[in-house]
Short mmCIF file of C-alpha atoms and ligand atoms in Angstrom, two decimals:
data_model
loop_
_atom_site.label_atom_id
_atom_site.label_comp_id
_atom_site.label_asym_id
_atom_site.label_seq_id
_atom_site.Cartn_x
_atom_site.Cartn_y
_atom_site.Cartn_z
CA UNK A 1 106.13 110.91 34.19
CA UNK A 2 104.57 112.91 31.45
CA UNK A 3 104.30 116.72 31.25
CA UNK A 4 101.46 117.40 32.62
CA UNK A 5 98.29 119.25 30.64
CA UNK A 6 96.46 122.20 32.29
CA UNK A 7 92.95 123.66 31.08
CA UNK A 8 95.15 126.29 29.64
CA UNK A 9 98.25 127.61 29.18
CA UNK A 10 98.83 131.58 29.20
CA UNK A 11 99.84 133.25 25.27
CA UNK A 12 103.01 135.09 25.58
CA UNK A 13 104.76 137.71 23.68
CA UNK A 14 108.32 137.23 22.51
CA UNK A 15 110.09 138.22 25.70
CA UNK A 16 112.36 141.28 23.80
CA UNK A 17 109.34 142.65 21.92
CA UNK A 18 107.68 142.99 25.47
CA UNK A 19 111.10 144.46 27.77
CA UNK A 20 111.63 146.68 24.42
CA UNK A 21 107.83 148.15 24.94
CA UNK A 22 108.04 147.97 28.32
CA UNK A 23 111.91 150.05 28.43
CA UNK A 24 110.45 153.84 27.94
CA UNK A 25 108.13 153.50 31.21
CA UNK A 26 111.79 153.74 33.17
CA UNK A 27 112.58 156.99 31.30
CA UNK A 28 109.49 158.39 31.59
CA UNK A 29 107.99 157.19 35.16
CA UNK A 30 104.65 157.37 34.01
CA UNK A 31 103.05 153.80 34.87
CA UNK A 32 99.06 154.32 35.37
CA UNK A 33 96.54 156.69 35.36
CA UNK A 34 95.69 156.41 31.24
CA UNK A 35 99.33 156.49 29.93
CA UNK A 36 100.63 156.29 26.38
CA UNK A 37 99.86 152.64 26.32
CA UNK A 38 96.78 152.63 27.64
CA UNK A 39 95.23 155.18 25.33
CA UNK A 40 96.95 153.30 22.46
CA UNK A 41 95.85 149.80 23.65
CA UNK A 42 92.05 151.55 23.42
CA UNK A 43 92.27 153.12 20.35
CA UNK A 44 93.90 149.55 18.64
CA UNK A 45 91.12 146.88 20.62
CA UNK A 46 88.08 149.80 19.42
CA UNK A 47 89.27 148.80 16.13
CA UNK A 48 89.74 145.14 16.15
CA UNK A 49 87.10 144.69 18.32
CA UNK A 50 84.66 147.04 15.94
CA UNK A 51 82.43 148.66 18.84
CA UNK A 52 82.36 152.58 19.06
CA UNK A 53 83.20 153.56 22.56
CA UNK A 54 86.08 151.04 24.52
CA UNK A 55 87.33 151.65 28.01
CA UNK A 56 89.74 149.26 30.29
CA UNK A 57 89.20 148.35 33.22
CA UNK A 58 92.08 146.56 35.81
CA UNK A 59 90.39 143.61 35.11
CA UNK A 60 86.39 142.15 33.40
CA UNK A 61 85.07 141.45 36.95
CA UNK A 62 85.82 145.35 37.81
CA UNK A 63 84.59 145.94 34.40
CA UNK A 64 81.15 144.49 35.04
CA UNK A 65 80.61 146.22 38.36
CA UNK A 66 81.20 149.66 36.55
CA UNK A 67 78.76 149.00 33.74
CA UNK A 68 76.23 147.99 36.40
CA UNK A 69 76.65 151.24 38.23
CA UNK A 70 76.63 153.47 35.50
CA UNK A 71 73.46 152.46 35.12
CA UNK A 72 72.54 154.50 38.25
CA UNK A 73 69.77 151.55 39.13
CA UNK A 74 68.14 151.16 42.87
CA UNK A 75 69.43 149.25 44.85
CA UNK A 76 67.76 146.34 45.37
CA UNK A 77 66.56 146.16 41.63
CA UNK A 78 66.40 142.80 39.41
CA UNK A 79 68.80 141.71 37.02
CA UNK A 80 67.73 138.48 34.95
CA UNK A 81 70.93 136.63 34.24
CA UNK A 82 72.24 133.09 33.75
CA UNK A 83 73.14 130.77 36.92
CA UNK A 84 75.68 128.88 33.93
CA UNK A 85 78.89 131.45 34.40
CA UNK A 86 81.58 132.05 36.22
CA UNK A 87 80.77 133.19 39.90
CA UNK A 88 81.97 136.54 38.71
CA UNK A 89 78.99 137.43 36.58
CA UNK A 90 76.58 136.86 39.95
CA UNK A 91 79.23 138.55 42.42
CA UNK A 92 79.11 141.53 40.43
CA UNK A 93 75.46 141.50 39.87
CA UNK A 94 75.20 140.94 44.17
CA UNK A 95 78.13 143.65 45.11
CA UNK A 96 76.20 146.59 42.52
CA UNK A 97 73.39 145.98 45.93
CA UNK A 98 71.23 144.19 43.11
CA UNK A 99 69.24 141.06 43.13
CA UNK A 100 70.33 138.56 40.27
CA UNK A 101 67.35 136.85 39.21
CA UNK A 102 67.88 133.30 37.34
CA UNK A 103 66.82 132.05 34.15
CA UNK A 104 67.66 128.65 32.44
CA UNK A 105 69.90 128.23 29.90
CA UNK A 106 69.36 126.31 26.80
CA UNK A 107 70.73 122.60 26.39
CA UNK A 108 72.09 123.23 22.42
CA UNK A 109 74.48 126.48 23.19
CA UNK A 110 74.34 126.62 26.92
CA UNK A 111 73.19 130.44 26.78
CA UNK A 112 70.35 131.93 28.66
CA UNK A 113 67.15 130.96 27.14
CA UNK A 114 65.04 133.68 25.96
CA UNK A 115 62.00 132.37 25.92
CA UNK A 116 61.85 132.64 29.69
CA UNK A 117 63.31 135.58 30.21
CA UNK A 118 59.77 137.64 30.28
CA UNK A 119 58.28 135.05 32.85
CA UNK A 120 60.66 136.34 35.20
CA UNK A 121 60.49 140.00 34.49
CA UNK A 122 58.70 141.88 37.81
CA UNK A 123 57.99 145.63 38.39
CA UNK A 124 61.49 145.63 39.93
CA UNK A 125 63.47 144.65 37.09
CA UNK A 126 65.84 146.92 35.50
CA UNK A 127 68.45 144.81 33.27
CA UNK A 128 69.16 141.72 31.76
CA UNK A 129 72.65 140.17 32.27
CA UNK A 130 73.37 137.27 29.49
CA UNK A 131 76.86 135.50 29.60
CA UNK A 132 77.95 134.62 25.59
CA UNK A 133 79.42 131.85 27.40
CA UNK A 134 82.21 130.05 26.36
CA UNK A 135 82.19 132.05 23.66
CA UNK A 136 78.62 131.15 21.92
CA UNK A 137 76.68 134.68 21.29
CA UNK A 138 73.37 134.60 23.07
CA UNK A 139 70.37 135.43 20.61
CA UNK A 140 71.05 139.05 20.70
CA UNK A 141 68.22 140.19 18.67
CA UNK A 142 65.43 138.24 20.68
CA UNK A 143 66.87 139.42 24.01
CA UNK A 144 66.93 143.30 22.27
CA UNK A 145 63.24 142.69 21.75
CA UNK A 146 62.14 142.13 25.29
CA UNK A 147 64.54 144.60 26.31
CA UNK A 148 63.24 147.31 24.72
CA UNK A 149 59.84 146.13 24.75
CA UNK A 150 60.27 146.38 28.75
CA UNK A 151 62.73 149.41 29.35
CA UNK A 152 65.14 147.21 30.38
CA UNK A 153 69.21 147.63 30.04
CA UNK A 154 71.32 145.11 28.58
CA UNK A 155 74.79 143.95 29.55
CA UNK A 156 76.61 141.68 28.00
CA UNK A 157 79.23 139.45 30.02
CA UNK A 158 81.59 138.67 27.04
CA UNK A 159 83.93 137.42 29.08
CA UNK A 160 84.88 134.53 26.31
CA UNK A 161 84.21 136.18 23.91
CA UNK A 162 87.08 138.05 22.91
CA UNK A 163 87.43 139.04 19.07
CA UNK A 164 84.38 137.29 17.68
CA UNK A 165 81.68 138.20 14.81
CA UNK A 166 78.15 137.74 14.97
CA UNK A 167 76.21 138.35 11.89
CA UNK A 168 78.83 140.84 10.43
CA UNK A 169 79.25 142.66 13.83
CA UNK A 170 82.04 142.64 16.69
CA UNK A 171 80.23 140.52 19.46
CA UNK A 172 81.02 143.73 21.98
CA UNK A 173 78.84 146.03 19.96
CA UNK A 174 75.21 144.36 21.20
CA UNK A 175 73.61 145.53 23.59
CA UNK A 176 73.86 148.48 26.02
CA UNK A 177 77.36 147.54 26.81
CA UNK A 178 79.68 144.55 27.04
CA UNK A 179 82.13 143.66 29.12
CA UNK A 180 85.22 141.16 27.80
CA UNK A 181 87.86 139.98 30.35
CA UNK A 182 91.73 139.69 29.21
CA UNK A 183 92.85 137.74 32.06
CA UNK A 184 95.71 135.11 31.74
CA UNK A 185 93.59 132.32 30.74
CA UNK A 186 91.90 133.49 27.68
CA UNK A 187 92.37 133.87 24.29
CA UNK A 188 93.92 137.30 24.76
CA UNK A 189 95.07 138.81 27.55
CA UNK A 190 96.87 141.67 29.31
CA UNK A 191 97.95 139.72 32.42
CA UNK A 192 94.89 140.65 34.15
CA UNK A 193 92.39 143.33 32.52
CA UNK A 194 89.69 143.90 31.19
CA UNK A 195 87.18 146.36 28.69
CA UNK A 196 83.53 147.83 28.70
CA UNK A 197 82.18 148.77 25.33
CA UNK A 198 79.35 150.02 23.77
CA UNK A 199 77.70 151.30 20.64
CA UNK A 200 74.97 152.95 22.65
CA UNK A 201 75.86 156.01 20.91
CA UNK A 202 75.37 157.88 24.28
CA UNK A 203 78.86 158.45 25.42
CA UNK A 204 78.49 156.02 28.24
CA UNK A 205 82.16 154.91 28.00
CA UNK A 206 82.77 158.78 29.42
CA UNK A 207 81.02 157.39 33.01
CA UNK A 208 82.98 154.31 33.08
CA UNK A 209 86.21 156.59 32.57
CA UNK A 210 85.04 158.29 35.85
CA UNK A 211 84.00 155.87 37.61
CA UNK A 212 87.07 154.02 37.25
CA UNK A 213 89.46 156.77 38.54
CA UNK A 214 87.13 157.57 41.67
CA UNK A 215 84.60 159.23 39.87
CA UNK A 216 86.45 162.27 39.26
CA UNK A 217 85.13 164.10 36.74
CA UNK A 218 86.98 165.74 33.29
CA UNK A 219 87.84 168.95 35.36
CA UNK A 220 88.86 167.21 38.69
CA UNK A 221 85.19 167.66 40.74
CA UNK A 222 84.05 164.92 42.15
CA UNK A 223 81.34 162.90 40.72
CA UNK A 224 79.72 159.46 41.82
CA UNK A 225 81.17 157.68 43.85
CA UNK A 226 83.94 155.42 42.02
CA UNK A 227 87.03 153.60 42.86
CA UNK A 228 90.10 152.61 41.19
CA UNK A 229 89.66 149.98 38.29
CA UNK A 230 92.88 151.43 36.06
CA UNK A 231 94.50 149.09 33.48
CA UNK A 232 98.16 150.01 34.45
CA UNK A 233 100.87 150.67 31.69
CA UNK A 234 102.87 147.05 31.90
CA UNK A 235 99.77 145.54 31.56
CA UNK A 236 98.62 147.61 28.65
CA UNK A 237 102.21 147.30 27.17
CA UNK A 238 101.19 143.41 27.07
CA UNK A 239 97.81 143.98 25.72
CA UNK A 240 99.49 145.83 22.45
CA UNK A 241 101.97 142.82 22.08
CA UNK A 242 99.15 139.96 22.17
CA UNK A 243 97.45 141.99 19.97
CA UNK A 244 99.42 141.49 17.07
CA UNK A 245 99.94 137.88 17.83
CA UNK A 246 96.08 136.90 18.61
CA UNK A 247 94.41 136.11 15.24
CA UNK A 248 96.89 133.44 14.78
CA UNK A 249 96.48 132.37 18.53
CA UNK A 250 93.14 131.65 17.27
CA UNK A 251 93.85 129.92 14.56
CA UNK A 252 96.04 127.77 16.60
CA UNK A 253 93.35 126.90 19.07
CA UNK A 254 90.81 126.31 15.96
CA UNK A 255 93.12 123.12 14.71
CA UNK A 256 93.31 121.78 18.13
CA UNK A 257 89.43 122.08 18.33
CA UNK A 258 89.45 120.57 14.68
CA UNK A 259 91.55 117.43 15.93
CA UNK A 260 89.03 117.39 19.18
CA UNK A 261 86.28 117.28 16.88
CA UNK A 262 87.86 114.67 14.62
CA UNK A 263 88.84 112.28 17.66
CA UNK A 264 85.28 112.80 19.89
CA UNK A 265 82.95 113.04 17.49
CA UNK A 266 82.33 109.64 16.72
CA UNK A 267 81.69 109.10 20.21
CA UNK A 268 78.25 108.90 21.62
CA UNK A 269 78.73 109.17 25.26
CA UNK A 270 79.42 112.49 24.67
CA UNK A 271 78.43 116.06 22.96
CA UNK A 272 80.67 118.79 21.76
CA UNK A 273 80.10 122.42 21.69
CA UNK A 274 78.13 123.60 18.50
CA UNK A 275 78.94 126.41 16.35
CA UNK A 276 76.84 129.14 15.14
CA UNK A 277 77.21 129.42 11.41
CA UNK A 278 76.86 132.82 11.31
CA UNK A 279 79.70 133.68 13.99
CA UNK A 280 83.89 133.98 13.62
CA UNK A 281 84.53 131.98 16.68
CA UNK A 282 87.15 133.08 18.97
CA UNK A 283 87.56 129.01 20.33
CA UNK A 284 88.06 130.00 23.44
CA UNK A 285 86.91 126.94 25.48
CA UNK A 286 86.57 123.59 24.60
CA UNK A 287 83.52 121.98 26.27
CA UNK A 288 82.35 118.70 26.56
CA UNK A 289 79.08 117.20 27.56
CA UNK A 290 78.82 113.59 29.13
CA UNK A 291 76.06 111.59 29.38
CA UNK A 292 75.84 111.51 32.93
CA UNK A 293 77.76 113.28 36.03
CA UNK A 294 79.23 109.61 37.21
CA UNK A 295 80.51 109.71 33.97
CA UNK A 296 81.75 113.34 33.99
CA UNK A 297 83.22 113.05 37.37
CA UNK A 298 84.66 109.68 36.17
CA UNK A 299 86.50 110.84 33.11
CA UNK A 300 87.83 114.27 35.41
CA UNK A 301 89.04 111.74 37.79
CA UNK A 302 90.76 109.06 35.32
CA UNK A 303 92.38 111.91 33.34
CA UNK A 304 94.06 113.37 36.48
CA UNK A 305 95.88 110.36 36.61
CA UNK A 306 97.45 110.74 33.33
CA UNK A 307 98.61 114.29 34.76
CA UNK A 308 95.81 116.34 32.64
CA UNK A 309 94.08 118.67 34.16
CA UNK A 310 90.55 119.65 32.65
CA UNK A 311 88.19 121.70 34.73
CA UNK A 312 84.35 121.66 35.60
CA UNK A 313 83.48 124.88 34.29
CA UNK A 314 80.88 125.94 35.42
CA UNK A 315 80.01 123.59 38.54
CA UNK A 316 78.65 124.50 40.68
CA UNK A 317 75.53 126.74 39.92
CA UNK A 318 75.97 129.98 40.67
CA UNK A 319 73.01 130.35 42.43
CA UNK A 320 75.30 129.30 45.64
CA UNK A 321 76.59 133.09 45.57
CA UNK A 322 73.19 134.10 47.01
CA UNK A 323 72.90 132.99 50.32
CA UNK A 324 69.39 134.02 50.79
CA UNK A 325 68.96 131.47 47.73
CA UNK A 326 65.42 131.63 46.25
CA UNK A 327 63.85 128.21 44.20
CA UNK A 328 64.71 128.23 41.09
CA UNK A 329 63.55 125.85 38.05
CA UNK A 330 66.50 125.60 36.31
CA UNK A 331 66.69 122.08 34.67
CA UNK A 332 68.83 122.97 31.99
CA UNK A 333 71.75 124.26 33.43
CA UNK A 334 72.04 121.78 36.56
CA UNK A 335 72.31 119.20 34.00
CA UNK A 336 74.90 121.06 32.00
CA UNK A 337 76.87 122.13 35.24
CA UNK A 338 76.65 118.09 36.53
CA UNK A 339 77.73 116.93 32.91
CA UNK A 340 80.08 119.17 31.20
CA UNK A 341 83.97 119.45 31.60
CA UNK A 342 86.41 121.59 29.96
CA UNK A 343 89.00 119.86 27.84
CA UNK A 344 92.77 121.38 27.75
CA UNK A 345 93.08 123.95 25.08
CA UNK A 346 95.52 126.79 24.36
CA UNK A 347 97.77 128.72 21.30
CA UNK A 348 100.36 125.85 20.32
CA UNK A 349 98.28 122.96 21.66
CA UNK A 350 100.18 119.74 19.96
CA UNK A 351 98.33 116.98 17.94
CA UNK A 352 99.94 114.65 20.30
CA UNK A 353 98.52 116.67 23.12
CA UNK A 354 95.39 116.59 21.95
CA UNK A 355 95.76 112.69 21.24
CA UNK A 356 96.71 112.41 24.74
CA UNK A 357 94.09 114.10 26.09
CA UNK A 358 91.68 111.95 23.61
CA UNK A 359 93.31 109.07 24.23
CA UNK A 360 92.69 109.66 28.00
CA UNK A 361 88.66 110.28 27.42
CA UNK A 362 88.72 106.54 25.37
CA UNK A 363 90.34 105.11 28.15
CA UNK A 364 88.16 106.30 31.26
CA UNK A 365 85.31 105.75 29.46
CA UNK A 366 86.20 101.78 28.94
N1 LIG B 423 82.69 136.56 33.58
C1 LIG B 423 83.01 135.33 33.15
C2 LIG B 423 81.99 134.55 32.39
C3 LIG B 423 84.27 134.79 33.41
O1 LIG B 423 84.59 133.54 33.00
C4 LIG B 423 85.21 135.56 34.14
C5 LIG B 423 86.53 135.01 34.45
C6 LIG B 423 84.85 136.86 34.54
C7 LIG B 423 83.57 137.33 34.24
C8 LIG B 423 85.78 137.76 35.29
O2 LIG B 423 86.88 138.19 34.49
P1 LIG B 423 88.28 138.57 35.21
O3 LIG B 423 87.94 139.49 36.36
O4 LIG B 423 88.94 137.29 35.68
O5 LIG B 423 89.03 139.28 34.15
C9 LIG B 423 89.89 131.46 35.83
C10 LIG B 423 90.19 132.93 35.66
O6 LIG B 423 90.84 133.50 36.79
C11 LIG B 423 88.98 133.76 35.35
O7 LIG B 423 89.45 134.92 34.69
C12 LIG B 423 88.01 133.05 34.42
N2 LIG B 423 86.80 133.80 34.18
C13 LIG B 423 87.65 131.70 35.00
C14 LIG B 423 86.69 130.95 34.12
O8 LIG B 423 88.84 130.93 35.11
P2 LIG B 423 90.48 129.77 37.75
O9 LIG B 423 90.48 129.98 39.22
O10 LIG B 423 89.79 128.58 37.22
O11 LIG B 423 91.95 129.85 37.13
P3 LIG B 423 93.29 129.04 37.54
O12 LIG B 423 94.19 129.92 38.31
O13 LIG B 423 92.91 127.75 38.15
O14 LIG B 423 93.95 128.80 36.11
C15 LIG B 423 93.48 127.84 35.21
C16 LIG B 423 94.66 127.38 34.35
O15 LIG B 423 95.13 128.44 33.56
C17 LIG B 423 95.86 126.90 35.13
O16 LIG B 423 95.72 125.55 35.40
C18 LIG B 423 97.01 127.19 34.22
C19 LIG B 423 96.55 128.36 33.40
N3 LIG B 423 97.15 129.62 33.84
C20 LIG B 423 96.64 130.26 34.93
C21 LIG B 423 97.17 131.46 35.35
C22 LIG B 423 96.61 132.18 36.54
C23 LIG B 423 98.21 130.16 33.11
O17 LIG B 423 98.68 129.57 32.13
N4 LIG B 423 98.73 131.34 33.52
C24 LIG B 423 98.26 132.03 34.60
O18 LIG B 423 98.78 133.13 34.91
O19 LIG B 423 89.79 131.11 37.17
#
């Protein structure tokens, strides 16, 4: 039987590096609530990351429902954001007791297209909710345009986008904030985690601080009303270890893309992802657009039976989440969500398991 592939595979530290961090937190007891780690894990990702203001969150879904309420927004307000995400990006947008609105994506990059975004804009919207999804930035400058041309907020789901420049700037620095994820499954993690940002310039990151820890304020009162979102110290202890070791995780998961690229892209029953020229790419998904869903499905199917496991991210729509669900136009990104699957990719992805995985597409697709 042969090993089987997964989507993913988590990084990990070298196990005495991470019991030698993790050793002090026995002497000293002190496991939460913005311990040594923490604090250092947010100075060191302000840096790499280049964005001004960084705070972490237990996890990016937590981190998206603080930025929302920061915002202080009525409930019931609109957010335009992408139906072509993770069901997180909705969820969060639905439990803030605000309406997501949807826009289509665009077929080249799969990220919210801009030119529709005003169409959808009503006297109730407040904020605009792209997804850099899978890692491709959205066109930040257009979407600043409308934004401010409209008094609207802008949050950033950078989920995938961990570690990336766009035009010269650390992705997490557009808009009002971001919001990356550092779950297991991506590029970098801290076991499960997350981080708001911003370069806002407004000390916003001071609100998501509260917020986080109940809304306490500085001095103990108590402010809005938050909850607990705290990055705990054995995950932050994790977080500084991957650090050190993620630019060359990258660079691992940029040759297997490479050898993708050189198997697949002779192939013309199917598209791979496109790269901005002007952005470091973080590679953390590896996406692949069929022709047609029989195909899709087919291929998913076939390549189960040669134990590898790629995933149909994102299908379905999440426009499901909202169960009052409105009609939406949104050609682009049903046809994505029918067509695309995620190949296997990870740090220390083999040649032969990308050949395998390659071998497997050839195959299926007779
Ligand atoms: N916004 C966007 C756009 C997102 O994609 C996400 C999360 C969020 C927001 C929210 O961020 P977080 O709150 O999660 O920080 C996974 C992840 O759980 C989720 O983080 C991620 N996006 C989503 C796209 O994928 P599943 O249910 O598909 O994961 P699962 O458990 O099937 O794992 C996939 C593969 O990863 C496994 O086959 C093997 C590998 N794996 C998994 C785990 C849990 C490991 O190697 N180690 C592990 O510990 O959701």
């Amino acid at each position: 039987m042969d090993e089987k592939i997964l989507v993913t595979r988590s990084t990990m530290p070298d196990f005495d590096e991470y019991v030698e961090m993790i050793r002090p937190l026995w002497e000293s007891r002190w496991l939460t609530n913005s311990g040594t780690y923490h604090c250092r894990l947010e100075k060191e990702l302000k840096e790499y990351l280049m964005v001004d203001e960084l705070s972490l969150t237990v996890n990016g879904h937590m981190g998206l429902e603080l930025a929302l309420q920061s915002m202080n927004f009525e409930a019931g307000s609109e957010v335009i954001t992408t139906p072509f995400t993770f069901v997180s990006t909705t969820n969060a947008i639905i439990r803030s007791g605000l309406k997501p609105v949807f826009c289509d994506i665009k077929p080249d990059d799969y990220t919210i297209d801009e030119s529709l975004i005003e169409g959808l804009i009503t006297d109730k919207t407040v904020a605009i909710m792209p997804v850099h999804v899978y890692g491709n930035p959205c066109n930040v400058e257009a979407i600043e345009e409308i934004a401010s041309e409209h008094g609207l907020k802008v949050i950033y789901d950078a989920a995938h986008a961990f570690g990336e420049i766009y035009k010269g700037r650390g992705i997490g620095s557009y808009g009002d904030m971001s919001v990356f994820s550092f779950h297991a499954t991506k590029v970098y993690h801290t076991i499960e985690g997350g981080a708001v940002c911003t370069n806002s310039g407004n000390g916003m990151c001071g609100r998501i601080n509260s917020l986080k820890n109940f809304g306490l304020t500085k001095d103990g009162q108590i402010g809005d009303a938050g909850c607990n979102a705290k990055m705990n110290e054995f995950a932050a202890a994790m977080g500084i270890c991957n650090l050190k070791n993620v630019k060359s995780d990258i660079e691992s998961r940029g040759r297997a893309v490479a050898k993708y690229t050189q198997r697949l892209s002779g192939c013309d029953r199917l598209r791979l992802n496109k790269y901005s020229n002007e952005l470091e790419p973080n590679y953390a998904y590896m996406p692949v657009l069929f022709e047609t869903n029989s195909m899709r499905d087919k291929i998913f199917e076939y390549l189960k039976t040669k134990e590898i496991y790629a995933r149909k991210y994102f299908y379905p729509l999440t426009v499901d989440a909202v169960k009052s669900a409105t009609c939406y136009e949104l050609p682009n990104a049903v046809s994505a969500s029918e067509r695309i699957l995620t190949l296997p990719l990870f740090s220390g992805m083999t040649d032969e398991q990308v050949d395998r995985v390659c071998d497997g597409i050839m195959e299926g697709l007779g």
